């Protein structure tokens, strides 16, 4: 049974679900397949259709990958926020505290999440031109967002993480992915949600992101 959402409601309430993932309810394969079918309708550079979705539901494999997830988080991730980032991050009081609390919950319970979805794309972008990078990432990230929107309509919660980044090669080896040829683009925990009443997030004003005619 799908949710009755308008396009605007769907786009504005597809939230990162961490503490509201139902850790005890299995996700039917058919729902995941439906989400992938919709995801592959997203734009793809030059119609090359190089994107892939790796779904992991086996408990033993999830425990192994969950350990990689935890160790990857411990590395601290990418570059720290800049002075311009910080006011935006903390523009709405309590938002970063809720994110941190949710991340701690996910860290402790990652092995219990019923399904992991790891989107991937053929072709690596290390040292590539901006053009090649934009064509590659532009062929996988819209598909991932489409997958997450399709999941939301089906009462499934997701959270887009880049936790695979620091230990991508190790995760690729566990998944049997040829790391020299394929990039793992994200790491998405997925489950049915506890409740469906997600709301729009607090964001900085439009005036800070919209530019007319020039920067």
mmCIF file of N, CA and C in Angstrom, residues 52 54 118-124 137 140-141 161-165 167-179 181-187:
data_model
loop_
_atom_site.group_PDB
_atom_site.id
_atom_site.type_symbol
_atom_site.label_atom_id
_atom_site.label_comp_id
_atom_site.label_asym_id
_atom_site.label_seq_id
_atom_site.Cartn_x
_atom_site.Cartn_y
_atom_site.Cartn_z
ATOM 1 N N UNK A 52 24.273 0.892 -11.073
ATOM 2 C CA UNK A 52 23.938 -0.402 -10.479
ATOM 3 C C UNK A 52 23.455 -0.176 -9.054
ATOM 4 N N UNK A 54 23.272 -2.387 -5.468
ATOM 5 C CA UNK A 54 23.589 -3.610 -4.732
ATOM 6 C C UNK A 54 22.754 -3.599 -3.454
ATOM 7 N N UNK A 118 23.450 -0.116 -1.841
ATOM 8 C CA UNK A 118 24.697 0.540 -2.218
ATOM 9 C C UNK A 118 24.655 0.827 -3.710
ATOM 10 N N UNK A 119 24.352 2.070 -4.097
ATOM 11 C CA UNK A 119 24.362 2.421 -5.513
ATOM 12 C C UNK A 119 25.797 2.552 -6.021
ATOM 13 N N UNK A 120 26.007 2.145 -7.246
ATOM 14 C CA UNK A 120 27.350 2.154 -7.818
ATOM 15 C C UNK A 120 27.277 2.572 -9.274
ATOM 16 N N UNK A 121 28.419 3.004 -9.798
ATOM 17 C CA UNK A 121 28.464 3.389 -11.202
ATOM 18 C C UNK A 121 29.794 2.992 -11.816
ATOM 19 N N UNK A 122 29.725 2.504 -13.033
ATOM 20 C CA UNK A 122 30.927 2.130 -13.761
ATOM 21 C C UNK A 122 31.707 3.390 -14.134
ATOM 22 N N UNK A 123 33.028 3.348 -13.896
ATOM 23 C CA UNK A 123 33.877 4.492 -14.190
ATOM 24 C C UNK A 123 34.272 5.222 -12.925
ATOM 25 N N UNK A 124 35.545 5.459 -12.749
ATOM 26 C CA UNK A 124 36.046 6.173 -11.583
ATOM 27 C C UNK A 124 36.422 7.597 -11.978
ATOM 28 N N UNK A 137 28.808 11.419 -12.090
ATOM 29 C CA UNK A 137 27.966 11.588 -10.905
ATOM 30 C C UNK A 137 26.546 11.967 -11.285
ATOM 31 N N UNK A 140 24.337 8.875 -11.698
ATOM 32 C CA UNK A 140 24.005 7.987 -10.588
ATOM 33 C C UNK A 140 23.205 8.713 -9.503
ATOM 34 N N UNK A 141 23.559 9.959 -9.182
ATOM 35 C CA UNK A 141 22.887 10.623 -8.066
ATOM 36 C C UNK A 141 21.406 10.890 -8.333
ATOM 37 N N UNK A 161 23.900 8.248 3.099
ATOM 38 C CA UNK A 161 25.177 8.433 3.775
ATOM 39 C C UNK A 161 26.307 8.226 2.777
ATOM 40 N N UNK A 162 27.441 8.788 3.093
ATOM 41 C CA UNK A 162 28.656 8.558 2.300
ATOM 42 C C UNK A 162 29.673 7.796 3.142
ATOM 43 N N UNK A 163 29.157 6.997 4.060
ATOM 44 C CA UNK A 163 30.031 6.256 4.971
ATOM 45 C C UNK A 163 30.932 5.277 4.241
ATOM 46 N N UNK A 164 30.555 4.908 3.007
ATOM 47 C CA UNK A 164 31.391 3.962 2.266
ATOM 48 C C UNK A 164 32.713 4.597 1.832
ATOM 49 N N UNK A 165 32.753 5.930 1.784
ATOM 50 C CA UNK A 165 33.894 6.620 1.201
ATOM 51 C C UNK A 165 35.257 6.255 1.770
ATOM 52 N N UNK A 167 36.349 3.754 3.433
ATOM 53 C CA UNK A 167 36.711 2.340 3.305
ATOM 54 C C UNK A 167 36.050 1.726 2.072
ATOM 55 N N UNK A 168 35.955 2.518 1.019
ATOM 56 C CA UNK A 168 35.253 2.066 -0.192
ATOM 57 C C UNK A 168 35.874 0.806 -0.775
ATOM 58 N N UNK A 169 37.196 0.758 -0.830
ATOM 59 C CA UNK A 169 37.863 -0.408 -1.422
ATOM 60 C C UNK A 169 37.556 -1.670 -0.622
ATOM 61 N N UNK A 170 37.539 -1.560 0.703
ATOM 62 C CA UNK A 170 37.243 -2.717 1.536
ATOM 63 C C UNK A 170 35.799 -3.177 1.333
ATOM 64 N N UNK A 171 34.867 -2.218 1.282
ATOM 65 C CA UNK A 171 33.476 -2.567 1.057
ATOM 66 C C UNK A 171 33.287 -3.186 -0.330
ATOM 67 N N UNK A 172 33.969 -2.645 -1.318
ATOM 68 C CA UNK A 172 33.885 -3.203 -2.666
ATOM 69 C C UNK A 172 34.353 -4.651 -2.681
ATOM 70 N N UNK A 173 35.411 -4.936 -1.934
ATOM 71 C CA UNK A 173 35.934 -6.304 -1.887
ATOM 72 C C UNK A 173 34.905 -7.254 -1.261
ATOM 73 N N UNK A 174 34.264 -6.816 -0.193
ATOM 74 C CA UNK A 174 33.243 -7.644 0.465
ATOM 75 C C UNK A 174 32.070 -7.916 -0.480
ATOM 76 N N UNK A 175 31.739 -6.915 -1.298
ATOM 77 C CA UNK A 175 30.597 -7.038 -2.203
ATOM 78 C C UNK A 175 30.957 -7.658 -3.552
ATOM 79 N N UNK A 176 32.234 -7.926 -3.768
ATOM 80 C CA UNK A 176 32.655 -8.485 -5.047
ATOM 81 C C UNK A 176 32.636 -7.485 -6.179
ATOM 82 N N UNK A 177 32.759 -6.207 -5.853
ATOM 83 C CA UNK A 177 32.739 -5.145 -6.856
ATOM 84 C C UNK A 177 34.160 -4.894 -7.366
ATOM 85 N N UNK A 178 34.363 -4.818 -8.685
ATOM 86 C CA UNK A 178 35.698 -4.507 -9.219
ATOM 87 C C UNK A 178 36.049 -3.038 -8.968
ATOM 88 N N UNK A 179 36.773 -2.777 -7.890
ATOM 89 C CA UNK A 179 37.005 -1.411 -7.423
ATOM 90 C C UNK A 179 37.713 -0.548 -8.450
ATOM 91 N N UNK A 181 37.200 -0.387 -11.485
ATOM 92 C CA UNK A 181 36.301 -0.044 -12.586
ATOM 93 C C UNK A 181 34.986 0.574 -12.142
ATOM 94 N N UNK A 182 34.637 0.394 -10.868
ATOM 95 C CA UNK A 182 33.303 0.789 -10.401
ATOM 96 C C UNK A 182 33.420 1.575 -9.095
ATOM 97 N N UNK A 183 32.681 2.687 -8.998
ATOM 98 C CA UNK A 183 32.646 3.478 -7.768
ATOM 99 C C UNK A 183 31.385 3.166 -6.979
ATOM 100 N N UNK A 184 31.538 3.045 -5.680
ATOM 101 C CA UNK A 184 30.380 2.955 -4.782
ATOM 102 C C UNK A 184 29.995 4.384 -4.412
ATOM 103 N N UNK A 185 28.794 4.799 -4.815
ATOM 104 C CA UNK A 185 28.418 6.209 -4.733
ATOM 105 C C UNK A 185 27.826 6.617 -3.396
ATOM 106 N N UNK A 186 27.236 5.670 -2.660
ATOM 107 C CA UNK A 186 26.581 5.994 -1.394
ATOM 108 C C UNK A 186 26.353 4.709 -0.610
ATOM 109 N N UNK A 187 25.903 4.879 0.626
ATOM 110 C CA UNK A 187 25.545 3.736 1.478
ATOM 111 C C UNK A 187 24.212 4.096 2.121
#
